[in-house]
Short mmCIF file of C-alpha atoms in Angstrom, two decimals:
data_model
loop_
_atom_site.label_atom_id
_atom_site.label_comp_id
_atom_site.label_asym_id
_atom_site.label_seq_id
_atom_site.Cartn_x
_atom_site.Cartn_y
_atom_site.Cartn_z
CA MET A 1 134.89 -4.98 -50.69
CA ARG A 2 135.53 -8.73 -50.61
CA VAL A 3 138.31 -8.36 -48.05
CA ALA A 4 136.04 -6.20 -45.90
CA LEU A 5 133.38 -8.92 -46.03
CA LEU A 6 135.93 -11.53 -44.93
CA CYS A 7 137.05 -9.28 -42.07
CA VAL A 8 133.45 -8.77 -40.95
CA CYS A 9 132.97 -12.56 -40.98
CA LEU A 10 136.12 -13.01 -38.86
CA VAL A 11 135.03 -10.35 -36.38
CA THR A 12 131.55 -11.86 -36.13
CA ALA A 13 132.69 -15.48 -35.85
CA GLY A 14 135.31 -14.58 -33.24
CA SER A 15 133.05 -12.41 -31.12
CA PRO A 16 132.29 -13.41 -27.52
CA TRP A 17 128.61 -13.78 -28.43
CA ALA A 18 129.33 -16.24 -31.24
CA ARG A 19 131.68 -18.15 -28.92
CA GLU A 20 128.87 -18.73 -26.44
CA VAL A 21 126.80 -20.36 -29.18
CA LEU A 22 129.80 -22.42 -30.32
CA LEU A 23 130.56 -23.57 -26.77
CA ASP A 24 126.97 -24.75 -26.31
CA ALA A 25 127.05 -26.60 -29.64
CA TRP A 26 130.45 -28.13 -28.86
CA ALA A 27 129.27 -29.36 -25.44
CA ALA A 28 126.22 -30.96 -27.03
CA GLN A 29 128.27 -32.58 -29.82
CA GLY A 30 130.83 -34.56 -27.81
CA ASP A 31 133.92 -35.95 -29.55
CA GLY A 32 134.52 -36.45 -33.25
CA GLY A 33 135.02 -34.43 -36.40
CA ALA A 34 132.38 -31.84 -35.57
CA ALA A 35 134.01 -31.22 -32.19
CA MET A 36 137.30 -30.56 -33.97
CA VAL A 37 135.58 -27.96 -36.17
CA TYR A 38 134.01 -26.28 -33.13
CA ARG A 39 137.39 -26.18 -31.36
CA ALA A 40 139.04 -24.67 -34.45
CA LEU A 41 136.31 -22.03 -34.68
CA LEU A 42 136.79 -21.17 -31.01
CA ALA A 43 140.57 -20.81 -31.41
CA GLN A 44 140.33 -17.46 -33.17
CA GLY A 45 137.89 -15.85 -30.77
CA TRP A 46 138.75 -12.38 -29.54
CA GLU A 47 138.07 -11.06 -26.07
CA PRO A 48 138.04 -7.30 -25.35
CA SER A 49 138.67 -7.81 -21.62
CA PRO A 50 140.62 -11.01 -20.82
CA GLU A 51 139.58 -13.05 -17.80
CA SER A 52 141.42 -12.91 -14.48
CA ASP A 53 141.43 -16.72 -14.21
CA PRO A 54 144.90 -17.89 -15.39
CA TYR A 55 143.49 -20.70 -17.54
CA MET A 56 140.99 -18.46 -19.27
CA ARG A 57 143.58 -15.71 -19.64
CA VAL A 58 145.78 -18.10 -21.64
CA ALA A 59 142.86 -19.05 -23.90
CA ASP A 60 142.00 -15.37 -24.35
CA LEU A 61 145.63 -14.56 -25.20
CA ARG A 62 145.64 -17.31 -27.81
CA GLY A 63 142.38 -16.11 -29.30
CA ASN A 64 143.39 -12.46 -29.43
CA VAL A 65 146.76 -13.17 -31.04
CA THR A 66 145.24 -15.58 -33.54
CA PHE A 67 142.49 -13.10 -34.40
CA LEU A 68 144.93 -10.22 -35.00
CA VAL A 69 147.25 -12.32 -37.18
CA LEU A 70 144.27 -13.66 -39.15
CA LEU A 71 142.97 -10.15 -39.79
CA ALA A 72 146.41 -8.97 -40.90
CA GLY A 73 146.83 -12.02 -43.13
CA VAL A 74 143.44 -11.57 -44.76
CA VAL A 75 144.05 -7.88 -45.39
CA LEU A 76 147.59 -8.35 -46.72
CA LEU A 77 147.53 -11.70 -48.54
CA VAL A 78 144.02 -12.37 -49.85
CA PRO A 79 143.97 -9.48 -52.35
CA ARG A 80 147.41 -10.40 -53.62
CA LEU A 81 147.13 -14.18 -53.79
CA VAL A 82 143.43 -14.74 -54.42
CA GLY A 83 142.38 -11.50 -56.07
CA ARG A 84 145.07 -11.80 -58.73
CA ALA A 85 144.54 -15.52 -59.39
CA PRO A 86 142.89 -16.49 -62.68
CA ALA A 87 139.24 -17.46 -62.26
CA ALA A 88 139.41 -20.42 -64.64
CA ARG A 89 139.84 -24.13 -63.93
CA GLY A 90 139.76 -23.98 -60.17
CA VAL A 91 142.90 -21.90 -59.87
CA ARG A 92 141.15 -19.28 -57.76
CA LEU A 93 139.63 -22.00 -55.56
CA ALA A 94 143.07 -23.52 -54.97
CA ALA A 95 144.52 -20.07 -54.29
CA ALA A 96 141.71 -19.30 -51.82
CA VAL A 97 142.06 -22.55 -49.88
CA GLY A 98 145.85 -22.35 -49.92
CA THR A 99 145.80 -18.76 -48.71
CA GLY A 100 143.31 -19.59 -45.97
CA VAL A 101 145.42 -22.48 -44.72
CA LEU A 102 148.63 -20.43 -44.94
CA VAL A 103 147.19 -17.47 -43.02
CA SER A 104 145.63 -19.72 -40.40
CA LEU A 105 148.76 -21.82 -39.86
CA VAL A 106 150.89 -18.70 -39.49
CA ALA A 107 148.37 -17.38 -36.96
CA ALA A 108 148.44 -20.70 -35.08
CA VAL A 109 152.24 -20.78 -34.91
CA VAL A 110 152.44 -17.15 -33.78
CA ALA A 111 149.77 -17.76 -31.12
CA TRP A 112 151.60 -20.89 -29.92
CA ALA A 113 154.88 -18.96 -29.69
CA VAL A 114 153.25 -16.11 -27.77
CA VAL A 115 151.57 -18.51 -25.33
CA VAL A 116 154.68 -20.63 -24.77
CA PHE A 117 157.13 -17.74 -24.46
CA THR A 118 154.83 -15.65 -22.27
CA ASP A 119 154.46 -18.44 -19.73
CA PRO A 120 155.86 -21.92 -20.54
CA ALA A 121 153.56 -23.50 -17.95
CA ALA A 122 150.60 -22.04 -19.84
CA ALA A 123 151.10 -24.65 -22.56
CA LEU A 124 149.79 -27.22 -20.07
CA VAL A 125 146.32 -25.78 -20.67
CA PHE A 126 146.53 -27.18 -24.22
CA GLY A 127 148.39 -30.46 -23.63
CA ARG A 128 151.01 -32.33 -21.61
CA ASP A 129 153.87 -30.19 -22.93
CA THR A 130 154.72 -27.58 -25.55
CA GLY A 131 154.88 -30.24 -28.27
CA ASP A 132 151.31 -31.35 -27.60
CA ALA A 133 150.21 -27.72 -27.54
CA PHE A 134 151.91 -27.13 -30.90
CA VAL A 135 150.13 -30.11 -32.46
CA LEU A 136 146.79 -28.88 -31.12
CA PHE A 137 147.41 -25.36 -32.44
CA ALA A 138 148.53 -26.72 -35.84
CA VAL A 139 145.48 -28.98 -36.22
CA ASP A 140 143.19 -26.11 -35.26
CA GLY A 141 145.03 -23.93 -37.77
CA LEU A 142 144.60 -26.47 -40.57
CA VAL A 143 140.90 -26.98 -39.88
CA PHE A 144 140.16 -23.27 -39.52
CA GLY A 145 142.32 -22.48 -42.55
CA THR A 146 140.33 -24.88 -44.69
CA LEU A 147 137.10 -23.22 -43.56
CA LEU A 148 138.58 -19.75 -44.11
CA GLY A 149 139.75 -20.81 -47.57
CA ALA A 150 136.30 -22.12 -48.46
CA LEU A 151 134.75 -18.84 -47.29
CA THR A 152 137.35 -16.88 -49.28
CA ALA A 153 136.55 -18.92 -52.39
CA LEU A 154 132.84 -18.30 -51.86
CA VAL A 155 133.38 -14.55 -51.48
CA HIS A 156 135.55 -14.45 -54.62
CA ALA A 157 133.27 -16.74 -56.66
CA GLY A 158 131.56 -13.87 -58.47
CA ALA A 159 134.71 -11.87 -59.05
CA PRO A 160 135.50 -11.02 -62.65
CA PRO A 161 138.40 -12.91 -64.17
CA ARG A 162 141.77 -11.36 -63.77
CA THR A 163 142.74 -9.20 -66.69
CA ASN A 164 146.17 -9.96 -68.04
CA ARG A 165 148.40 -6.96 -68.05
CA SER A 166 149.77 -6.42 -71.48
CA ALA A 167 153.37 -5.64 -72.10
CA CYS A 168 152.31 -2.05 -72.77
CA GLY A 169 152.05 -1.11 -69.10
CA VAL A 170 155.07 -2.68 -67.49
CA LEU A 171 157.55 -5.00 -69.13
CA ALA A 172 159.69 -7.58 -67.39
CA TYR A 173 161.35 -6.54 -64.14
CA GLY A 174 159.13 -3.47 -63.81
CA ILE A 175 160.67 -1.51 -66.69
CA PRO A 176 158.11 1.00 -68.00
CA ALA A 177 157.23 0.51 -71.67
CA ARG A 178 158.19 4.10 -72.49
CA ALA A 179 161.75 3.33 -71.40
CA VAL A 180 162.08 0.65 -74.10
CA SER A 181 163.43 1.95 -77.40
CA ARG A 182 160.85 0.12 -79.58
CA PRO A 183 157.74 -0.79 -77.57
CA GLU A 184 155.88 -1.74 -80.78
CA ARG A 185 157.83 -5.02 -80.73
CA PHE A 186 155.70 -5.94 -77.74
CA GLY A 187 152.43 -4.88 -79.40
CA CYS A 188 152.40 -1.45 -77.79
CA ARG A 189 151.91 1.89 -79.44
CA GLY A 190 154.95 4.06 -79.14
#
């Protein structure tokens, strides 16, 4: 349920309708930290029908690739890394922010690679060369990853603490307890 909520938030925030609002807010903001946040939020926008303009097509390609990798990362990694983290002492918060940054940076690097290898001249839309484009993608990935991690922590804030699996279910290296000659040594009933 929590992963589905995160996916709905990604779909909503990346929608073309949300991007119009973000573009208006970004234009009104100017330069600075808030502009960097707006740019990072725009980076993962999806577009069902990419533009015919070559510059917009590159931005749409970046957004679509980033969006798909983010969705895959949230579905595959959040339940494993955040859902299984202990809820005590900020461990789950650290796991949520770390997972958000990891997923977002992977999405940024994949999007950069797709843009650069599809058309090397397309990187000029994002900077003077591919190195500048990589830095821009990485910064956007870090900023968006921090926001995604904060949202993930918020969604998992009410989750019950992780229950420790006892040695009765599965012992070290995945050996079933019934395969051990004396499971009572581990506190299990035979």
